[in-house]
C-alpha positions as YAML, in Angstrom:
chain: A
units: angstrom
residues:
- id: 1
  name: MET
  ca: [126.05, 9.02, -173.68]
- id: 2
  name: THR
  ca: [130.14, 7.98, -174.17]
- id: 3
  name: PHE
  ca: [132.48, 10.12, -176.26]
- id: 4
  name: GLU
  ca: [132.40, 8.15, -179.37]
- id: 5
  name: ASP
  ca: [129.12, 7.63, -179.46]
- id: 6
  name: TRP
  ca: [128.27, 11.60, -179.27]
- id: 7
  name: GLU
  ca: [131.36, 12.27, -181.82]
- id: 8
  name: GLN
  ca: [129.83, 9.59, -184.10]
- id: 9
  name: ALA
  ca: [126.25, 11.18, -183.27]
- id: 10
  name: GLY
  ca: [128.41, 15.04, -184.92]
- id: 11
  name: ARG
  ca: [129.63, 12.65, -187.91]
- id: 12
  name: LYS
  ca: [126.07, 11.91, -188.90]
- id: 13
  name: LEU
  ca: [124.42, 15.33, -188.41]
- id: 14
  name: SER
  ca: [127.41, 16.85, -190.09]
- id: 15
  name: GLY
  ca: [126.16, 14.15, -193.00]
- id: 16
  name: ILE
  ca: [122.51, 15.58, -193.00]
- id: 17
  name: LEU
  ca: [123.85, 19.48, -193.37]
- id: 18
  name: ASP
  ca: [126.00, 18.77, -195.73]
- id: 19
  name: SER
  ca: [123.36, 16.49, -197.29]
- id: 20
  name: SER
  ca: [120.46, 19.60, -196.90]
- id: 21
  name: SER
  ca: [122.49, 21.92, -198.57]
- id: 22
  name: TRP
  ca: [122.41, 19.88, -202.27]
- id: 23
  name: TRP
  ca: [118.84, 18.89, -201.74]
- id: 24
  name: LEU
  ca: [117.60, 22.53, -201.30]
- id: 25
  name: GLY
  ca: [119.73, 23.98, -204.43]
- id: 26
  name: ASP
  ca: [118.39, 21.27, -206.21]
- id: 27
  name: TRP
  ca: [115.20, 22.00, -205.05]
- id: 28
  name: LEU
  ca: [115.45, 25.13, -206.23]
- id: 29
  name: VAL
  ca: [116.81, 24.87, -209.13]
- id: 30
  name: TYR
  ca: [113.98, 22.62, -210.06]
- id: 31
  name: GLY
  ca: [111.01, 24.77, -208.54]
- id: 32
  name: LYS
  ca: [112.68, 27.87, -210.99]
- id: 33
  name: ASP
  ca: [112.68, 25.30, -214.00]
- id: 34
  name: HIS
  ca: [109.36, 24.33, -213.93]
- id: 35
  name: TYR
  ca: [107.70, 26.81, -211.45]
- id: 36
  name: THR
  ca: [108.73, 29.89, -213.11]
- id: 37
  name: ASP
  ca: [105.91, 31.96, -211.69]
- id: 38
  name: LEU
  ca: [105.11, 30.12, -208.68]
- id: 39
  name: TYR
  ca: [108.38, 29.92, -207.39]
- id: 40
  name: GLN
  ca: [109.41, 32.59, -205.24]
- id: 41
  name: ARG
  ca: [106.32, 31.48, -203.37]
- id: 42
  name: GLY
  ca: [107.37, 28.16, -202.84]
- id: 43
  name: ILE
  ca: [111.14, 29.44, -201.25]
- id: 44
  name: ARG
  ca: [109.19, 32.43, -198.81]
- id: 45
  name: ALA
  ca: [107.23, 28.75, -197.78]
- id: 46
  name: ALA
  ca: [110.85, 26.97, -197.07]
- id: 47
  name: GLY
  ca: [111.27, 30.14, -194.56]
- id: 48
  name: LEU
  ca: [115.05, 30.15, -195.44]
- id: 49
  name: SER
  ca: [117.38, 33.54, -196.55]
- id: 50
  name: TYR
  ca: [116.23, 33.76, -200.04]
- id: 51
  name: GLN
  ca: [120.56, 34.47, -200.36]
- id: 52
  name: THR
  ca: [120.96, 31.00, -198.43]
- id: 53
  name: LEU
  ca: [118.90, 29.84, -200.99]
- id: 54
  name: ARG
  ca: [120.63, 31.23, -203.85]
- id: 55
  name: ASN
  ca: [123.88, 30.49, -202.82]
- id: 56
  name: TYR
  ca: [122.72, 26.62, -202.77]
- id: 57
  name: ALA
  ca: [121.21, 26.57, -205.68]
- id: 58
  name: TRP
  ca: [124.22, 28.26, -207.67]
- id: 59
  name: VAL
  ca: [126.63, 25.57, -206.62]
- id: 60
  name: SER
  ca: [123.96, 23.04, -207.72]
- id: 61
  name: ARG
  ca: [123.85, 24.70, -211.12]
- id: 62
  name: ARG
  ca: [128.00, 24.43, -211.26]
- id: 63
  name: PHE
  ca: [127.94, 20.79, -210.46]
- id: 64
  name: ASP
  ca: [125.73, 18.26, -211.91]
- id: 65
  name: PHE
  ca: [125.31, 15.04, -210.18]
- id: 66
  name: ASP
  ca: [127.96, 13.61, -211.53]
- id: 67
  name: ARG
  ca: [130.70, 15.69, -211.00]
- id: 68
  name: ARG
  ca: [129.47, 15.42, -207.19]
- id: 69
  name: ARG
  ca: [132.47, 14.14, -205.35]
- id: 70
  name: SER
  ca: [130.27, 11.97, -202.07]
- id: 71
  name: ALA
  ca: [134.05, 12.35, -200.38]
- id: 72
  name: LEU
  ca: [134.37, 16.16, -200.32]
- id: 73
  name: SER
  ca: [131.44, 18.49, -198.44]
- id: 74
  name: PHE
  ca: [129.06, 20.61, -200.42]
- id: 75
  name: GLN
  ca: [131.69, 23.58, -199.11]
- id: 76
  name: HIS
  ca: [134.22, 21.99, -200.98]
- id: 77
  name: HIS
  ca: [132.00, 22.47, -204.04]
- id: 78
  name: ALA
  ca: [131.05, 26.23, -203.42]
- id: 79
  name: GLU
  ca: [134.83, 27.01, -202.25]
- id: 80
  name: LEU
  ca: [135.38, 26.21, -206.69]
- id: 81
  name: ALA
  ca: [132.32, 26.88, -208.22]
- id: 82
  name: SER
  ca: [133.50, 30.50, -209.56]
- id: 83
  name: LEU
  ca: [135.79, 28.20, -211.34]
- id: 84
  name: PRO
  ca: [136.23, 27.20, -214.75]
- id: 85
  name: ILE
  ca: [134.57, 22.96, -215.34]
- id: 86
  name: GLY
  ca: [138.18, 21.21, -215.84]
- id: 87
  name: GLU
  ca: [139.99, 23.76, -212.77]
- id: 88
  name: GLN
  ca: [137.13, 22.61, -210.50]
- id: 89
  name: GLU
  ca: [138.10, 19.00, -211.53]
- id: 90
  name: LEU
  ca: [141.53, 19.73, -210.52]
- id: 91
  name: TRP
  ca: [141.41, 21.11, -207.42]
- id: 92
  name: LEU
  ca: [138.37, 18.57, -206.56]
- id: 93
  name: ASP
  ca: [140.82, 15.32, -207.60]
- id: 94
  name: ARG
  ca: [143.70, 17.06, -205.68]
- id: 95
  name: ALA
  ca: [140.90, 17.96, -202.15]
- id: 96
  name: GLU
  ca: [139.90, 14.24, -202.81]
- id: 97
  name: GLN
  ca: [143.26, 12.27, -202.97]
- id: 98
  name: MET
  ca: [144.67, 14.93, -199.77]
- id: 99
  name: LYS
  ca: [141.70, 14.58, -197.70]
- id: 100
  name: TRP
  ca: [142.01, 18.20, -197.92]
- id: 101
  name: THR
  ca: [139.46, 19.97, -195.30]
- id: 102
  name: THR
  ca: [137.66, 23.03, -196.95]
- id: 103
  name: LYS
  ca: [140.52, 25.62, -195.20]
- id: 104
  name: GLN
  ca: [142.95, 23.33, -196.40]
- id: 105
  name: LEU
  ca: [141.46, 23.40, -200.25]
- id: 106
  name: ARG
  ca: [141.27, 27.19, -200.16]
- id: 107
  name: ASN
  ca: [144.72, 27.83, -199.17]
- id: 108
  name: ALA
  ca: [145.85, 25.62, -201.25]
- id: 109
  name: ILE
  ca: [144.49, 27.50, -204.38]
- id: 110
  name: ARG
  ca: [145.09, 31.07, -202.65]
- id: 111
  name: ASP
  ca: [149.13, 29.74, -203.19]
- id: 112
  name: ALA
  ca: [148.45, 28.59, -206.32]
- id: 113
  name: ARG
  ca: [147.31, 31.78, -207.57]
- id: 114
  name: ALA
  ca: [149.69, 33.78, -205.59]
- id: 115
  name: ASP
  ca: [152.77, 31.46, -207.39]
- id: 116
  name: GLU
  ca: [150.71, 32.14, -210.92]
- id: 117
  name: GLY
  ca: [150.67, 36.29, -210.09]
- id: 118
  name: ARG
  ca: [155.01, 35.82, -209.40]
- id: 119
  name: ASP
  ca: [155.13, 34.02, -212.73]
- id: 120
  name: GLY
  ca: [153.39, 36.75, -214.47]
- id: 121
  name: ARG
  ca: [150.86, 34.66, -215.31]
- id: 122
  name: GLN
  ca: [148.11, 36.64, -212.97]
- id: 123
  name: ILE
  ca: [145.07, 35.21, -213.93]
- id: 124
  name: GLU
  ca: [142.71, 38.16, -213.29]
- id: 125
  name: ALA
  ca: [143.91, 41.60, -212.34]
- id: 126
  name: THR
  ca: [142.74, 43.05, -209.12]
- id: 127
  name: ARG
  ca: [139.77, 45.22, -209.26]
- id: 128
  name: ARG
  ca: [139.72, 47.96, -205.95]
- id: 129
  name: LEU
  ca: [136.18, 48.67, -205.33]
- id: 130
  name: ALA
  ca: [135.75, 51.92, -202.01]
- id: 131
  name: VAL
  ca: [133.18, 50.02, -199.56]
- id: 132
  name: PRO
  ca: [132.16, 51.95, -196.37]
- id: 133
  name: GLY
  ca: [133.25, 49.70, -193.95]
- id: 134
  name: ASP
  ca: [129.87, 48.89, -191.97]
- id: 135
  name: ARG
  ca: [129.06, 46.98, -194.96]
- id: 136
  name: ILE
  ca: [131.72, 45.05, -195.29]
- id: 137
  name: GLN
  ca: [131.21, 43.94, -191.90]
- id: 138
  name: TRP
  ca: [127.14, 43.19, -192.87]
- id: 139
  name: TRP
  ca: [128.54, 40.99, -196.32]
- id: 140
  name: HIS
  ca: [130.90, 39.48, -193.52]
- id: 141
  name: LYS
  ca: [127.83, 38.27, -191.55]
- id: 142
  name: ALA
  ca: [126.02, 37.82, -194.67]
- id: 143
  name: ALA
  ca: [128.71, 35.09, -195.64]
- id: 144
  name: GLU
  ca: [128.94, 33.72, -192.71]
- id: 145
  name: HIS
  ca: [125.15, 33.48, -192.07]
- id: 146
  name: SER
  ca: [125.54, 30.96, -195.61]
- id: 147
  name: GLY
  ca: [128.56, 29.68, -194.99]
- id: 148
  name: ILE
  ca: [130.58, 30.13, -197.51]
- id: 149
  name: ASP
  ca: [133.63, 32.35, -197.54]
- id: 150
  name: PHE
  ca: [133.57, 35.91, -197.85]
- id: 151
  name: GLU
  ca: [135.56, 35.90, -201.18]
- id: 152
  name: GLN
  ca: [132.97, 32.73, -202.72]
- id: 153
  name: TRP
  ca: [129.95, 34.30, -201.33]
- id: 154
  name: VAL
  ca: [130.60, 38.10, -202.56]
- id: 155
  name: LEU
  ca: [130.87, 36.35, -205.87]
- id: 156
  name: ALA
  ca: [128.38, 34.41, -206.10]
- id: 157
  name: THR
  ca: [125.97, 37.43, -204.84]
- id: 158
  name: LEU
  ca: [127.15, 39.50, -207.72]
- id: 159
  name: ASP
  ca: [127.16, 36.75, -210.04]
- id: 160
  name: ASN
  ca: [123.38, 36.02, -208.87]
- id: 161
  name: ALA
  ca: [122.62, 39.43, -209.39]
- id: 162
  name: ALA
  ca: [124.05, 39.24, -213.21]
- id: 163
  name: GLU
  ca: [121.91, 36.32, -213.51]
- id: 164
  name: ARG
  ca: [118.76, 37.57, -212.51]
- id: 165
  name: VAL
  ca: [119.04, 41.08, -214.37]
- id: 166
  name: LEU
  ca: [120.38, 39.49, -217.88]
- id: 167
  name: GLU
  ca: [117.60, 36.98, -217.23]
- id: 168
  name: ASP
  ca: [114.95, 39.77, -217.39]
- id: 169
  name: ALA
  ca: [116.67, 41.62, -220.02]
- id: 170
  name: ILE
  ca: [115.93, 38.66, -222.30]
- id: 171
  name: GLU
  ca: [112.70, 38.38, -221.26]
- id: 172
  name: VAL
  ca: [111.72, 42.13, -221.85]
- id: 173
  name: ALA
  ca: [113.97, 41.55, -224.95]
- id: 174
  name: LEU
  ca: [111.96, 38.60, -226.08]
- id: 175
  name: GLU
  ca: [108.36, 40.14, -225.24]
- id: 176
  name: ASP
  ca: [109.10, 42.70, -227.09]
- id: 177
  name: VAL
  ca: [110.14, 40.99, -229.99]
- id: 178
  name: GLN
  ca: [106.99, 38.77, -229.79]
- id: 179
  name: GLU
  ca: [105.09, 42.35, -229.25]
- id: 180
  name: GLY
  ca: [107.49, 43.92, -232.59]
- id: 181
  name: VAL
  ca: [108.59, 46.42, -230.36]
- id: 182
  name: PRO
  ca: [112.41, 47.51, -231.70]
- id: 183
  name: GLN
  ca: [115.00, 46.90, -230.07]
- id: 184
  name: GLU
  ca: [117.81, 48.99, -228.82]
- id: 185
  name: ALA
  ca: [121.41, 49.25, -229.37]
- id: 186
  name: GLY
  ca: [123.11, 46.30, -227.21]
- id: 187
  name: VAL
  ca: [119.50, 44.42, -225.50]
- id: 188
  name: GLY
  ca: [118.78, 41.47, -227.56]
- id: 189
  name: VAL
  ca: [118.71, 38.10, -227.40]
...
């Protein structure tokens, strides 16, 4: 095999891998929407990490088909998934026009946020959380295994956990309403 053939094969394989992230994310979203009571069984049958699939689904939910940029990878979209739609579009446009790698996109976002902080318009307050070092290493491995930047992985994982807890709370509240059970303060539909 010539170098050019080998290089071309790598590009094709990379495209398949990138597409499969979208396919798996869309598959999980569909399963959750259509087979709520059975989709956990489908996830186990897929043989992939539950958290990896949840991350794929989270990104898929954040980007409808018509907003996905074929010139950009799934990872580009994953970097932007936690942002509001308007900011996502802005960064997708920039990444596409500048032909940025995922790392270049991540750095551009970081630099823009640093500039905002210097201008006194910081979007979010920084919170400190004391976490044992072995957990941080474990989380870094999980993020790396998922193919997602560590900060994005942390945000996605916390968002997914919050989503599950709140969905469960809503389901319980709906069941209680249907059964006529009085609601506690703070738990509602």
